[in-house]
């Protein structure tokens, strides 16, 4: 067999394998996104593709979903605009995990772990926003 006759099919194979694999990855991501968008329920906190965060109020329509973006402000969005569910801090409190130290069983609470990583409770001083002041500290002229 001639080397050029083997080179052409090998070149075709090398070019189309990555295209085939990326197409499979895109299909899987698309299926996951559609599953997420169809599984939304009232009370879920979501992020839209434009970066808006809201709470699902009504998910009974097939194509649209109602989001509360502020207290008393409800907007209607197309389901395809929902990008992800947002984990709400404090929603799930982890169970204390038992630890064995020198044969004794102790528990570590989430509160104890939070104390170790606590941030300084004093807030940073806010910049003055008087007339003539700017937010970056330079004087307006």
PDB file of C-alpha atoms in Angstrom:
ATOM      1  CA  UNK A   1       0.000   0.000   0.000  1.00  0.00           C
ATOM      2  CA  UNK A   2       1.038   3.488  -0.738  1.00  0.00           C
ATOM      3  CA  UNK A   3       1.682   5.873   2.187  1.00  0.00           C
ATOM      4  CA  UNK A   4      -0.483   8.628   0.675  1.00  0.00           C
ATOM      5  CA  UNK A   5      -3.530   6.363   0.497  1.00  0.00           C
ATOM      6  CA  UNK A   6      -3.283   5.713   4.243  1.00  0.00           C
ATOM      7  CA  UNK A   7      -2.536   9.333   5.108  1.00  0.00           C
ATOM      8  CA  UNK A   8      -5.809  10.773   3.774  1.00  0.00           C
ATOM      9  CA  UNK A   9      -8.193   8.568   5.852  1.00  0.00           C
ATOM     10  CA  UNK A  10      -5.999   9.109   8.916  1.00  0.00           C
ATOM     11  CA  UNK A  11      -6.135  12.879   8.400  1.00  0.00           C
ATOM     12  CA  UNK A  12      -9.937  12.777   8.086  1.00  0.00           C
ATOM     13  CA  UNK A  13     -10.165  10.751  11.292  1.00  0.00           C
ATOM     14  CA  UNK A  14      -7.886  13.145  13.216  1.00  0.00           C
ATOM     15  CA  UNK A  15      -9.970  16.148  12.113  1.00  0.00           C
ATOM     16  CA  UNK A  16     -13.431  14.739  12.826  1.00  0.00           C
ATOM     17  CA  UNK A  17     -12.887  13.024  16.190  1.00  0.00           C
ATOM     18  CA  UNK A  18     -12.592  16.337  18.142  1.00  0.00           C
ATOM     19  CA  UNK A  19     -15.640  17.720  16.327  1.00  0.00           C
ATOM     20  CA  UNK A  20     -17.634  14.605  17.243  1.00  0.00           C
ATOM     21  CA  UNK A  21     -16.555  14.735  20.906  1.00  0.00           C
ATOM     22  CA  UNK A  22     -17.344  18.448  21.292  1.00  0.00           C
ATOM     23  CA  UNK A  23     -20.792  17.887  19.780  1.00  0.00           C
ATOM     24  CA  UNK A  24     -21.505  15.221  22.400  1.00  0.00           C
ATOM     25  CA  UNK A  25     -20.382  17.563  25.170  1.00  0.00           C
ATOM     26  CA  UNK A  26     -22.663  20.336  23.900  1.00  0.00           C
ATOM     27  CA  UNK A  27     -25.639  17.967  23.736  1.00  0.00           C
ATOM     28  CA  UNK A  28     -25.018  16.840  27.322  1.00  0.00           C
ATOM     29  CA  UNK A  29     -24.768  20.453  28.581  1.00  0.00           C
ATOM     30  CA  UNK A  30     -27.937  21.377  26.711  1.00  0.00           C
ATOM     31  CA  UNK A  31     -29.825  18.431  28.227  1.00  0.00           C
ATOM     32  CA  UNK A  32     -28.646  19.421  31.734  1.00  0.00           C
ATOM     33  CA  UNK A  33     -29.786  23.026  31.171  1.00  0.00           C
ATOM     34  CA  UNK A  34     -33.222  21.920  29.940  1.00  0.00           C
ATOM     35  CA  UNK A  35     -33.550  19.605  32.941  1.00  0.00           C
ATOM     36  CA  UNK A  36     -32.706  22.483  35.295  1.00  0.00           C
ATOM     37  CA  UNK A  37     -35.178  24.843  33.615  1.00  0.00           C
ATOM     38  CA  UNK A  38     -37.994  22.299  33.733  1.00  0.00           C
ATOM     39  CA  UNK A  39     -37.389  21.392  37.390  1.00  0.00           C
ATOM     40  CA  UNK A  40     -37.866  24.900  38.837  1.00  0.00           C
ATOM     41  CA  UNK A  41     -40.324  25.304  41.690  1.00  0.00           C
ATOM     42  CA  UNK A  42     -41.625  28.309  43.625  1.00  0.00           C
ATOM     43  CA  UNK A  43     -39.082  29.382  46.221  1.00  0.00           C
ATOM     44  CA  UNK A  44     -36.002  28.481  44.166  1.00  0.00           C
ATOM     45  CA  UNK A  45     -33.441  31.275  43.897  1.00  0.00           C
ATOM     46  CA  UNK A  46     -32.109  31.505  40.347  1.00  0.00           C
ATOM     47  CA  UNK A  47     -29.724  33.575  38.235  1.00  0.00           C
ATOM     48  CA  UNK A  48     -30.683  34.641  34.726  1.00  0.00           C
ATOM     49  CA  UNK A  49     -28.365  34.828  31.743  1.00  0.00           C
ATOM     50  CA  UNK A  50     -28.255  38.607  32.174  1.00  0.00           C
ATOM     51  CA  UNK A  51     -27.089  38.268  35.789  1.00  0.00           C
ATOM     52  CA  UNK A  52     -30.374  39.077  37.520  1.00  0.00           C
ATOM     53  CA  UNK A  53     -30.999  37.151  40.724  1.00  0.00           C
ATOM     54  CA  UNK A  54     -34.572  36.388  41.701  1.00  0.00           C
ATOM     55  CA  UNK A  55     -36.877  34.005  43.508  1.00  0.00           C
ATOM     56  CA  UNK A  56     -39.264  31.821  41.523  1.00  0.00           C
ATOM     57  CA  UNK A  57     -42.847  32.818  42.321  1.00  0.00           C
ATOM     58  CA  UNK A  58     -44.798  30.956  39.643  1.00  0.00           C
ATOM     59  CA  UNK A  59     -43.473  28.117  37.497  1.00  0.00           C
ATOM     60  CA  UNK A  60     -46.790  26.751  36.266  1.00  0.00           C
ATOM     61  CA  UNK A  61     -46.450  28.007  32.683  1.00  0.00           C
ATOM     62  CA  UNK A  62     -44.668  25.903  30.101  1.00  0.00           C
ATOM     63  CA  UNK A  63     -42.636  28.638  28.389  1.00  0.00           C
ATOM     64  CA  UNK A  64     -42.358  31.396  31.011  1.00  0.00           C
ATOM     65  CA  UNK A  65     -41.533  31.776  34.675  1.00  0.00           C
ATOM     66  CA  UNK A  66     -42.311  34.569  37.159  1.00  0.00           C
ATOM     67  CA  UNK A  67     -39.428  35.874  39.266  1.00  0.00           C
ATOM     68  CA  UNK A  68     -39.626  38.169  42.270  1.00  0.00           C
ATOM     69  CA  UNK A  69     -36.574  40.435  41.966  1.00  0.00           C
ATOM     70  CA  UNK A  70     -37.463  42.706  44.911  1.00  0.00           C
ATOM     71  CA  UNK A  71     -40.185  42.644  47.516  1.00  0.00           C
ATOM     72  CA  UNK A  72     -43.447  43.072  45.611  1.00  0.00           C
ATOM     73  CA  UNK A  73     -41.742  43.290  42.175  1.00  0.00           C
ATOM     74  CA  UNK A  74     -42.561  40.270  39.998  1.00  0.00           C
ATOM     75  CA  UNK A  75     -41.290  39.981  36.431  1.00  0.00           C
ATOM     76  CA  UNK A  76     -42.002  37.368  33.765  1.00  0.00           C
ATOM     77  CA  UNK A  77     -39.078  35.647  32.025  1.00  0.00           C
ATOM     78  CA  UNK A  78     -38.700  32.992  29.351  1.00  0.00           C
ATOM     79  CA  UNK A  79     -37.507  29.746  30.953  1.00  0.00           C
ATOM     80  CA  UNK A  80     -34.510  29.655  28.623  1.00  0.00           C
ATOM     81  CA  UNK A  81     -33.205  32.807  30.342  1.00  0.00           C
ATOM     82  CA  UNK A  82     -32.567  30.883  33.572  1.00  0.00           C
ATOM     83  CA  UNK A  83     -28.880  30.033  33.781  1.00  0.00           C
ATOM     84  CA  UNK A  84     -28.474  28.425  37.208  1.00  0.00           C
ATOM     85  CA  UNK A  85     -29.901  27.825  40.647  1.00  0.00           C
ATOM     86  CA  UNK A  86     -28.227  29.869  43.361  1.00  0.00           C
ATOM     87  CA  UNK A  87     -27.413  28.343  46.726  1.00  0.00           C
ATOM     88  CA  UNK A  88     -28.893  30.557  49.428  1.00  0.00           C
ATOM     89  CA  UNK A  89     -26.540  31.037  52.386  1.00  0.00           C
ATOM     90  CA  UNK A  90     -27.968  29.616  55.581  1.00  0.00           C
ATOM     91  CA  UNK A  91     -30.484  27.468  53.741  1.00  0.00           C
ATOM     92  CA  UNK A  92     -28.915  24.154  54.737  1.00  0.00           C
ATOM     93  CA  UNK A  93     -27.272  23.806  58.114  1.00  0.00           C
ATOM     94  CA  UNK A  94     -24.765  20.956  58.161  1.00  0.00           C
ATOM     95  CA  UNK A  95     -25.106  18.271  60.813  1.00  0.00           C
ATOM     96  CA  UNK A  96     -22.334  18.140  63.439  1.00  0.00           C
ATOM     97  CA  UNK A  97     -19.743  15.599  62.400  1.00  0.00           C
ATOM     98  CA  UNK A  98     -18.354  13.271  65.064  1.00  0.00           C
ATOM     99  CA  UNK A  99     -14.589  13.210  65.391  1.00  0.00           C
ATOM    100  CA  UNK A 100     -12.518  10.646  67.247  1.00  0.00           C
ATOM    101  CA  UNK A 101      -9.590  12.170  69.146  1.00  0.00           C
ATOM    102  CA  UNK A 102      -7.568   9.886  71.425  1.00  0.00           C
ATOM    103  CA  UNK A 103     -10.454   7.424  71.644  1.00  0.00           C
ATOM    104  CA  UNK A 104     -13.019  10.103  72.605  1.00  0.00           C
ATOM    105  CA  UNK A 105     -15.863  11.062  70.307  1.00  0.00           C
ATOM    106  CA  UNK A 106     -16.354  14.813  69.965  1.00  0.00           C
ATOM    107  CA  UNK A 107     -18.510  16.903  67.652  1.00  0.00           C
ATOM    108  CA  UNK A 108     -17.542  19.972  65.696  1.00  0.00           C
ATOM    109  CA  UNK A 109     -20.398  22.372  65.159  1.00  0.00           C
ATOM    110  CA  UNK A 110     -20.650  24.654  62.155  1.00  0.00           C
ATOM    111  CA  UNK A 111     -20.684  27.575  64.600  1.00  0.00           C
ATOM    112  CA  UNK A 112     -17.261  26.579  65.955  1.00  0.00           C
ATOM    113  CA  UNK A 113     -15.860  26.408  62.429  1.00  0.00           C
ATOM    114  CA  UNK A 114     -17.400  29.766  61.576  1.00  0.00           C
ATOM    115  CA  UNK A 115     -15.716  31.383  64.595  1.00  0.00           C
ATOM    116  CA  UNK A 116     -12.329  30.262  63.358  1.00  0.00           C
ATOM    117  CA  UNK A 117     -12.821  31.890  59.971  1.00  0.00           C
ATOM    118  CA  UNK A 118     -14.734  34.950  61.145  1.00  0.00           C
ATOM    119  CA  UNK A 119     -14.005  38.254  59.451  1.00  0.00           C
ATOM    120  CA  UNK A 120     -13.268  41.411  61.419  1.00  0.00           C
ATOM    121  CA  UNK A 121     -16.711  42.640  62.576  1.00  0.00           C
ATOM    122  CA  UNK A 122     -15.808  46.340  62.156  1.00  0.00           C
ATOM    123  CA  UNK A 123     -17.097  47.597  58.814  1.00  0.00           C
ATOM    124  CA  UNK A 124     -14.835  49.637  56.586  1.00  0.00           C
ATOM    125  CA  UNK A 125     -15.460  53.346  56.735  1.00  0.00           C
ATOM    126  CA  UNK A 126     -17.718  54.506  53.934  1.00  0.00           C
ATOM    127  CA  UNK A 127     -16.401  57.252  51.662  1.00  0.00           C
ATOM    128  CA  UNK A 128     -17.822  60.697  52.107  1.00  0.00           C
ATOM    129  CA  UNK A 129     -20.302  61.590  49.409  1.00  0.00           C
ATOM    130  CA  UNK A 130     -20.584  65.299  50.132  1.00  0.00           C
ATOM    131  CA  UNK A 131     -20.801  67.771  47.255  1.00  0.00           C
ATOM    132  CA  UNK A 132     -17.365  68.081  45.717  1.00  0.00           C
ATOM    133  CA  UNK A 133     -16.168  64.675  46.915  1.00  0.00           C
ATOM    134  CA  UNK A 134     -15.735  61.671  44.678  1.00  0.00           C
ATOM    135  CA  UNK A 135     -16.011  57.994  45.508  1.00  0.00           C
ATOM    136  CA  UNK A 136     -12.350  57.266  44.729  1.00  0.00           C
ATOM    137  CA  UNK A 137     -10.964  59.841  47.168  1.00  0.00           C
ATOM    138  CA  UNK A 138      -9.825  62.473  44.710  1.00  0.00           C
ATOM    139  CA  UNK A 139     -11.233  65.977  44.870  1.00  0.00           C
ATOM    140  CA  UNK A 140     -13.568  67.095  42.133  1.00  0.00           C
ATOM    141  CA  UNK A 141     -12.509  70.261  40.518  1.00  0.00           C
TER     142      UNK A 141
END
